[in-house]
Amino acid sequence: MLFQELISKRQSVRKYQEKTVEKEKIQQLIEAVHLAPSACNSQPWKLIIVNNPELKDKVAKATFSKTVSFNKFVTEAPVLAIFVFEKAKLTARIGGSIKNQEYPQYDIGIAAAHFCLQATELGLSTCMLGWFNQKKIQQLLKIPKKRKVALVITLGYEPDAYKQRKKIRKPLDEICGFNSY
Ligand SMILES: Cc1cc2nc3c(=O)[nH]c(=O)nc-3n(C[C@H](O)[C@H](O)[C@H](O)COP(=O)(O)O)c2cc1C
């Protein structure tokens, strides 16, 4: 798939078939994350693949509540990928502190994009989730208290009838300037 095609095809998918995701495909996704760049090559992430159905169901239920239910669809996804912030290399931490930047946030964003785009190429669908119960997921996945979950990503096969949506984006001149702001 051409890159242009890949980035057009990727969209947040909020409906999934029950179909299992093949182990080889999950392995390819892990390798795509492995190749992601990061500040000082710090690789400040740990990826947890949750494919045990009972555990996956519990983690999915930690992404919504009665009052905030927009992530209810997460229970349909057969796999969840959890990105955890790891401690960055000393050089990245010093650089980030001097420059007042949280480099691990960018690093994990890029790694997550690798994950989602690789998934698209493999015929799989994803949705990144920033809304979840931090504490509950930490407990369920035995994540040390000093570590924080950055993102949850749903993974699975979308239904055959799932439609490609038109992308709603700001106008180009609003997001990009040539030679000045
Ligand atoms: C950091 C981040 C957090 C997000 N959190 C959620 C979420 O909790 N629930 C959800 O349904 N979508 C979530 N999304 C998906 C966005 O809504 C979606 O990417 C955006 O509307 C653009 O649509 P597209 O992904 O289909 O191109 C999140 C995306 C990102 C990058």
PDB file of C-alpha atoms and ligand atoms in Angstrom:
ATOM      1  CA  MET A   1       0.000   0.000   0.000  1.00  0.00           C
ATOM      2  CA  LEU A   2       1.334   3.445  -0.853  1.00  0.00           C
ATOM      3  CA  PHE A   3       1.875   5.704   2.149  1.00  0.00           C
ATOM      4  CA  GLN A   4      -0.715   8.196   0.861  1.00  0.00           C
ATOM      5  CA  GLU A   5      -3.251   5.378   0.608  1.00  0.00           C
ATOM      6  CA  LEU A   6      -2.334   4.093   4.061  1.00  0.00           C
ATOM      7  CA  ILE A   7      -2.805   7.426   5.843  1.00  0.00           C
ATOM      8  CA  SER A   8      -6.084   8.027   4.000  1.00  0.00           C
ATOM      9  CA  LYS A   9      -7.386   4.575   4.884  1.00  0.00           C
ATOM     10  CA  ARG A  10      -6.534   4.728   8.592  1.00  0.00           C
ATOM     11  CA  GLN A  11      -9.445   5.958  10.616  1.00  0.00           C
ATOM     12  CA  SER A  12     -10.700   5.465  14.144  1.00  0.00           C
ATOM     13  CA  VAL A  13     -12.873   2.370  14.071  1.00  0.00           C
ATOM     14  CA  ARG A  14     -15.530   1.971  16.716  1.00  0.00           C
ATOM     15  CA  LYS A  15     -17.110  -1.343  15.754  1.00  0.00           C
ATOM     16  CA  TYR A  16     -15.417  -4.749  15.580  1.00  0.00           C
ATOM     17  CA  GLN A  17     -16.018  -8.316  14.450  1.00  0.00           C
ATOM     18  CA  GLU A  18     -15.440 -11.080  16.996  1.00  0.00           C
ATOM     19  CA  LYS A  19     -12.668 -12.476  14.776  1.00  0.00           C
ATOM     20  CA  THR A  20      -9.358 -13.167  16.548  1.00  0.00           C
ATOM     21  CA  VAL A  21      -6.256 -11.212  15.522  1.00  0.00           C
ATOM     22  CA  GLU A  22      -3.518 -13.543  14.291  1.00  0.00           C
ATOM     23  CA  LYS A  23      -0.385 -13.866  16.460  1.00  0.00           C
ATOM     24  CA  GLU A  24       1.901 -13.132  13.475  1.00  0.00           C
ATOM     25  CA  LYS A  25       0.096  -9.842  12.861  1.00  0.00           C
ATOM     26  CA  ILE A  26       0.447  -8.859  16.519  1.00  0.00           C
ATOM     27  CA  GLN A  27       4.163  -9.663  16.224  1.00  0.00           C
ATOM     28  CA  GLN A  28       4.435  -7.344  13.194  1.00  0.00           C
ATOM     29  CA  LEU A  29       2.745  -4.564  15.150  1.00  0.00           C
ATOM     30  CA  ILE A  30       5.221  -4.975  18.006  1.00  0.00           C
ATOM     31  CA  GLU A  31       8.058  -4.757  15.488  1.00  0.00           C
ATOM     32  CA  ALA A  32       6.571  -1.579  13.971  1.00  0.00           C
ATOM     33  CA  VAL A  33       6.608  -0.001  17.434  1.00  0.00           C
ATOM     34  CA  HIS A  34      10.154  -1.260  17.940  1.00  0.00           C
ATOM     35  CA  LEU A  35      11.344   0.806  14.952  1.00  0.00           C
ATOM     36  CA  ALA A  36       9.784   4.095  16.091  1.00  0.00           C
ATOM     37  CA  PRO A  37      12.127   7.057  16.635  1.00  0.00           C
ATOM     38  CA  SER A  38      12.353   8.837  19.993  1.00  0.00           C
ATOM     39  CA  ALA A  39      14.250  11.699  21.636  1.00  0.00           C
ATOM     40  CA  CYS A  40      17.839  10.485  22.331  1.00  0.00           C
ATOM     41  CA  ASN A  41      16.611   7.078  21.145  1.00  0.00           C
ATOM     42  CA  SER A  42      15.173   6.761  24.613  1.00  0.00           C
ATOM     43  CA  GLN A  43      12.244   4.475  23.636  1.00  0.00           C
ATOM     44  CA  PRO A  44      10.355   5.455  26.799  1.00  0.00           C
ATOM     45  CA  TRP A  45       7.479   3.030  26.368  1.00  0.00           C
ATOM     46  CA  LYS A  46       6.270  -0.403  27.279  1.00  0.00           C
ATOM     47  CA  LEU A  47       3.592  -1.930  25.123  1.00  0.00           C
ATOM     48  CA  ILE A  48       1.190  -4.348  26.791  1.00  0.00           C
ATOM     49  CA  ILE A  49      -0.898  -6.487  24.459  1.00  0.00           C
ATOM     50  CA  VAL A  50      -4.105  -7.578  26.152  1.00  0.00           C
ATOM     51  CA  ASN A  51      -5.639 -10.505  24.287  1.00  0.00           C
ATOM     52  CA  ASN A  52      -6.817 -12.698  27.154  1.00  0.00           C
ATOM     53  CA  PRO A  53     -10.608 -12.325  26.693  1.00  0.00           C
ATOM     54  CA  GLU A  54     -11.536 -11.995  30.393  1.00  0.00           C
ATOM     55  CA  LEU A  55      -8.756  -9.555  31.185  1.00  0.00           C
ATOM     56  CA  LYS A  56      -9.379  -7.643  27.952  1.00  0.00           C
ATOM     57  CA  ASP A  57     -13.034  -7.257  28.943  1.00  0.00           C
ATOM     58  CA  LYS A  58     -12.066  -5.834  32.330  1.00  0.00           C
ATOM     59  CA  VAL A  59      -9.620  -3.360  30.767  1.00  0.00           C
ATOM     60  CA  ALA A  60     -12.209  -2.349  28.155  1.00  0.00           C
ATOM     61  CA  LYS A  61     -14.677  -1.598  30.955  1.00  0.00           C
ATOM     62  CA  ALA A  62     -12.119   0.780  32.463  1.00  0.00           C
ATOM     63  CA  THR A  63     -12.422   3.086  29.435  1.00  0.00           C
ATOM     64  CA  PHE A  64     -15.998   4.198  30.075  1.00  0.00           C
ATOM     65  CA  SER A  65     -18.573   4.674  32.796  1.00  0.00           C
ATOM     66  CA  LYS A  66     -22.302   5.225  33.092  1.00  0.00           C
ATOM     67  CA  THR A  67     -21.844   8.974  32.868  1.00  0.00           C
ATOM     68  CA  VAL A  68     -19.107   9.008  30.202  1.00  0.00           C
ATOM     69  CA  SER A  69     -20.043   6.194  27.870  1.00  0.00           C
ATOM     70  CA  PHE A  70     -18.556   7.172  24.485  1.00  0.00           C
ATOM     71  CA  ASN A  71     -15.931   4.412  24.757  1.00  0.00           C
ATOM     72  CA  LYS A  72     -18.484   1.622  25.295  1.00  0.00           C
ATOM     73  CA  PHE A  73     -17.568   0.213  21.870  1.00  0.00           C
ATOM     74  CA  VAL A  74     -14.151  -0.775  23.282  1.00  0.00           C
ATOM     75  CA  THR A  75     -15.641  -4.016  24.687  1.00  0.00           C
ATOM     76  CA  GLU A  76     -16.108  -5.219  21.075  1.00  0.00           C
ATOM     77  CA  ALA A  77     -12.407  -5.053  20.208  1.00  0.00           C
ATOM     78  CA  PRO A  78     -10.704  -8.480  20.571  1.00  0.00           C
ATOM     79  CA  VAL A  79      -7.333  -6.935  21.475  1.00  0.00           C
ATOM     80  CA  LEU A  80      -6.250  -3.855  23.390  1.00  0.00           C
ATOM     81  CA  ALA A  81      -2.772  -2.383  23.188  1.00  0.00           C
ATOM     82  CA  ILE A  82      -1.670  -0.341  26.169  1.00  0.00           C
ATOM     83  CA  PHE A  83       1.210   2.122  25.955  1.00  0.00           C
ATOM     84  CA  VAL A  84       2.888   2.820  29.298  1.00  0.00           C
ATOM     85  CA  PHE A  85       5.361   5.663  29.856  1.00  0.00           C
ATOM     86  CA  GLU A  86       8.765   4.321  30.846  1.00  0.00           C
ATOM     87  CA  LYS A  87      11.518   6.448  32.331  1.00  0.00           C
ATOM     88  CA  ALA A  88      13.334   8.290  29.521  1.00  0.00           C
ATOM     89  CA  LYS A  89      17.125   8.229  29.161  1.00  0.00           C
ATOM     90  CA  LEU A  90      18.962  10.777  31.307  1.00  0.00           C
ATOM     91  CA  THR A  91      19.947  12.837  28.233  1.00  0.00           C
ATOM     92  CA  ALA A  92      16.318  13.030  27.087  1.00  0.00           C
ATOM     93  CA  ARG A  93      15.199  14.015  30.578  1.00  0.00           C
ATOM     94  CA  ILE A  94      17.855  16.725  30.876  1.00  0.00           C
ATOM     95  CA  GLY A  95      17.095  17.993  27.352  1.00  0.00           C
ATOM     96  CA  GLY A  96      13.367  17.988  28.050  1.00  0.00           C
ATOM     97  CA  SER A  97      13.844  19.846  31.287  1.00  0.00           C
ATOM     98  CA  ILE A  98      16.081  22.528  29.693  1.00  0.00           C
ATOM     99  CA  LYS A  99      13.747  22.935  26.727  1.00  0.00           C
ATOM    100  CA  ASN A 100      10.583  22.587  28.805  1.00  0.00           C
ATOM    101  CA  GLN A 101       9.301  19.747  26.626  1.00  0.00           C
ATOM    102  CA  GLU A 102       7.799  16.384  27.512  1.00  0.00           C
ATOM    103  CA  TYR A 103       9.612  14.311  24.896  1.00  0.00           C
ATOM    104  CA  PRO A 104       8.099  10.950  25.987  1.00  0.00           C
ATOM    105  CA  GLN A 105       4.667  12.286  25.036  1.00  0.00           C
ATOM    106  CA  TYR A 106       5.872  12.822  21.465  1.00  0.00           C
ATOM    107  CA  ASP A 107       7.784   9.548  21.452  1.00  0.00           C
ATOM    108  CA  ILE A 108       4.738   7.512  22.420  1.00  0.00           C
ATOM    109  CA  GLY A 109       2.575   9.429  19.952  1.00  0.00           C
ATOM    110  CA  ILE A 110       4.934   8.439  17.146  1.00  0.00           C
ATOM    111  CA  ALA A 111       5.155   4.812  18.336  1.00  0.00           C
ATOM    112  CA  ALA A 112       1.356   4.672  18.513  1.00  0.00           C
ATOM    113  CA  ALA A 113       1.124   6.046  14.958  1.00  0.00           C
ATOM    114  CA  HIS A 114       3.506   3.279  13.812  1.00  0.00           C
ATOM    115  CA  PHE A 115       1.200   0.774  15.507  1.00  0.00           C
ATOM    116  CA  CYS A 116      -1.986   2.112  13.926  1.00  0.00           C
ATOM    117  CA  LEU A 117      -0.555   2.527  10.423  1.00  0.00           C
ATOM    118  CA  GLN A 118       1.015  -0.938  10.482  1.00  0.00           C
ATOM    119  CA  ALA A 119      -2.359  -2.296  11.610  1.00  0.00           C
ATOM    120  CA  THR A 120      -4.055  -0.591   8.658  1.00  0.00           C
ATOM    121  CA  GLU A 121      -1.555  -2.138   6.257  1.00  0.00           C
ATOM    122  CA  LEU A 122      -2.338  -5.563   7.743  1.00  0.00           C
ATOM    123  CA  GLY A 123      -6.064  -5.070   7.168  1.00  0.00           C
ATOM    124  CA  LEU A 124      -6.730  -4.387  10.848  1.00  0.00           C
ATOM    125  CA  SER A 125      -8.468  -1.424  12.467  1.00  0.00           C
ATOM    126  CA  THR A 126      -7.672   0.668  15.518  1.00  0.00           C
ATOM    127  CA  CYS A 127      -8.853   3.541  17.669  1.00  0.00           C
ATOM    128  CA  MET A 128      -6.544   5.438  20.012  1.00  0.00           C
ATOM    129  CA  LEU A 129      -8.099   6.180  23.395  1.00  0.00           C
ATOM    130  CA  GLY A 130      -7.021   8.930  25.723  1.00  0.00           C
ATOM    131  CA  TRP A 131     -10.017   8.535  28.021  1.00  0.00           C
ATOM    132  CA  PHE A 132      -9.695   5.706  30.530  1.00  0.00           C
ATOM    133  CA  ASN A 133      -9.469   4.969  34.234  1.00  0.00           C
ATOM    134  CA  GLN A 134      -5.729   5.197  34.913  1.00  0.00           C
ATOM    135  CA  LYS A 135      -5.834   3.529  38.324  1.00  0.00           C
ATOM    136  CA  LYS A 136      -8.037   0.621  37.268  1.00  0.00           C
ATOM    137  CA  ILE A 137      -5.884  -0.224  34.260  1.00  0.00           C
ATOM    138  CA  GLN A 138      -2.725   0.031  36.359  1.00  0.00           C
ATOM    139  CA  GLN A 139      -4.195  -2.460  38.825  1.00  0.00           C
ATOM    140  CA  LEU A 140      -5.514  -4.874  36.189  1.00  0.00           C
ATOM    141  CA  LEU A 141      -2.218  -5.024  34.292  1.00  0.00           C
ATOM    142  CA  LYS A 142       0.047  -4.925  37.340  1.00  0.00           C
ATOM    143  CA  ILE A 143       1.691  -1.714  36.168  1.00  0.00           C
ATOM    144  CA  PRO A 144       4.005  -0.272  38.844  1.00  0.00           C
ATOM    145  CA  LYS A 145       2.499   2.747  40.640  1.00  0.00           C
ATOM    146  CA  LYS A 146       5.298   5.021  39.420  1.00  0.00           C
ATOM    147  CA  ARG A 147       4.441   4.267  35.787  1.00  0.00           C
ATOM    148  CA  LYS A 148       1.561   5.879  33.902  1.00  0.00           C
ATOM    149  CA  VAL A 149      -0.617   4.600  31.085  1.00  0.00           C
ATOM    150  CA  ALA A 150      -0.308   6.926  28.085  1.00  0.00           C
ATOM    151  CA  LEU A 151      -2.743   5.451  25.597  1.00  0.00           C
ATOM    152  CA  VAL A 152      -5.056   2.527  25.021  1.00  0.00           C
ATOM    153  CA  ILE A 153      -5.520   1.357  21.427  1.00  0.00           C
ATOM    154  CA  THR A 154      -8.304  -0.932  20.247  1.00  0.00           C
ATOM    155  CA  LEU A 155      -7.334  -3.534  17.658  1.00  0.00           C
ATOM    156  CA  GLY A 156      -9.411  -5.868  15.546  1.00  0.00           C
ATOM    157  CA  TYR A 157     -11.251  -6.440  12.313  1.00  0.00           C
ATOM    158  CA  GLU A 158     -13.983  -3.964  11.477  1.00  0.00           C
ATOM    159  CA  PRO A 159     -17.319  -5.314  10.133  1.00  0.00           C
ATOM    160  CA  ASP A 160     -17.428  -5.789   6.340  1.00  0.00           C
ATOM    161  CA  ALA A 161     -20.058  -3.071   6.052  1.00  0.00           C
ATOM    162  CA  TYR A 162     -18.006  -0.486   7.988  1.00  0.00           C
ATOM    163  CA  LYS A 163     -17.788   2.713   5.957  1.00  0.00           C
ATOM    164  CA  GLN A 164     -14.747   4.823   5.213  1.00  0.00           C
ATOM    165  CA  ARG A 165     -15.648   8.291   6.553  1.00  0.00           C
ATOM    166  CA  LYS A 166     -14.742  11.556   4.912  1.00  0.00           C
ATOM    167  CA  LYS A 167     -11.903  13.073   6.938  1.00  0.00           C
ATOM    168  CA  ILE A 168     -12.892  16.236   8.773  1.00  0.00           C
ATOM    169  CA  ARG A 169      -9.787  18.400   9.040  1.00  0.00           C
ATOM    170  CA  LYS A 170      -8.947  22.091   9.396  1.00  0.00           C
ATOM    171  CA  PRO A 171      -8.135  23.932   6.153  1.00  0.00           C
ATOM    172  CA  LEU A 172      -4.492  23.487   5.058  1.00  0.00           C
ATOM    173  CA  ASP A 173      -3.664  27.207   5.389  1.00  0.00           C
ATOM    174  CA  GLU A 174      -4.785  27.039   9.016  1.00  0.00           C
ATOM    175  CA  ILE A 175      -2.390  24.230   9.919  1.00  0.00           C
ATOM    176  CA  CYS A 176       0.574  25.260   7.823  1.00  0.00           C
ATOM    177  CA  GLY A 177       2.392  28.484   7.025  1.00  0.00           C
ATOM    178  CA  PHE A 178       5.228  28.988   4.567  1.00  0.00           C
ATOM    179  CA  ASN A 179       8.148  30.985   5.931  1.00  0.00           C
ATOM    180  CA  SER A 180       6.151  32.487   8.825  1.00  0.00           C
ATOM    181  CA  TYR A 181       3.448  31.560  11.341  1.00  0.00           C
TER     182      TYR A 181
HETATM  183  C1  LIG B   1      -4.509  11.042  21.897  1.00  0.00           C
HETATM  184  C2  LIG B   1      -5.834  10.606  21.330  1.00  0.00           C
HETATM  185  C3  LIG B   1      -6.872  10.283  22.188  1.00  0.00           C
HETATM  186  C4  LIG B   1      -8.105   9.848  21.678  1.00  0.00           C
HETATM  187  N1  LIG B   1      -9.084   9.425  22.548  1.00  0.00           N
HETATM  188  C5  LIG B   1     -10.218   8.877  22.062  1.00  0.00           C
HETATM  189  C6  LIG B   1     -11.180   8.277  22.933  1.00  0.00           C
HETATM  190  O1  LIG B   1     -11.005   8.215  24.152  1.00  0.00           O
HETATM  191  N2  LIG B   1     -12.306   7.753  22.382  1.00  0.00           N
HETATM  192  C7  LIG B   1     -12.529   7.754  21.023  1.00  0.00           C
HETATM  193  O2  LIG B   1     -13.557   7.228  20.599  1.00  0.00           O
HETATM  194  N3  LIG B   1     -11.629   8.302  20.165  1.00  0.00           N
HETATM  195  C8  LIG B   1     -10.481   8.849  20.638  1.00  0.00           C
HETATM  196  N4  LIG B   1      -9.532   9.352  19.786  1.00  0.00           N
HETATM  197  C9  LIG B   1      -9.775   9.312  18.331  1.00  0.00           C
HETATM  198  C10 LIG B   1     -10.015  10.700  17.745  1.00  0.00           C
HETATM  199  O3  LIG B   1     -11.308  11.111  18.087  1.00  0.00           O
HETATM  200  C11 LIG B   1      -9.816  10.647  16.225  1.00  0.00           C
HETATM  201  O4  LIG B   1      -8.488  10.283  15.936  1.00  0.00           O
HETATM  202  C12 LIG B   1     -10.130  11.967  15.531  1.00  0.00           C
HETATM  203  O5  LIG B   1     -11.471  12.327  15.699  1.00  0.00           O
HETATM  204  C13 LIG B   1      -9.844  11.900  14.022  1.00  0.00           C
HETATM  205  O6  LIG B   1     -10.580  10.856  13.427  1.00  0.00           O
HETATM  206  P1  LIG B   1      -9.884   9.640  12.664  1.00  0.00           P
HETATM  207  O7  LIG B   1      -8.963   8.953  13.640  1.00  0.00           O
HETATM  208  O8  LIG B   1     -11.018   8.733  12.254  1.00  0.00           O
HETATM  209  O9  LIG B   1      -9.132  10.174  11.489  1.00  0.00           O
HETATM  210  C14 LIG B   1      -8.308   9.793  20.270  1.00  0.00           C
HETATM  211  C15 LIG B   1      -7.256  10.117  19.410  1.00  0.00           C
HETATM  212  C16 LIG B   1      -6.034  10.502  19.927  1.00  0.00           C
HETATM  213  C17 LIG B   1      -4.896  10.800  18.958  1.00  0.00           C
END
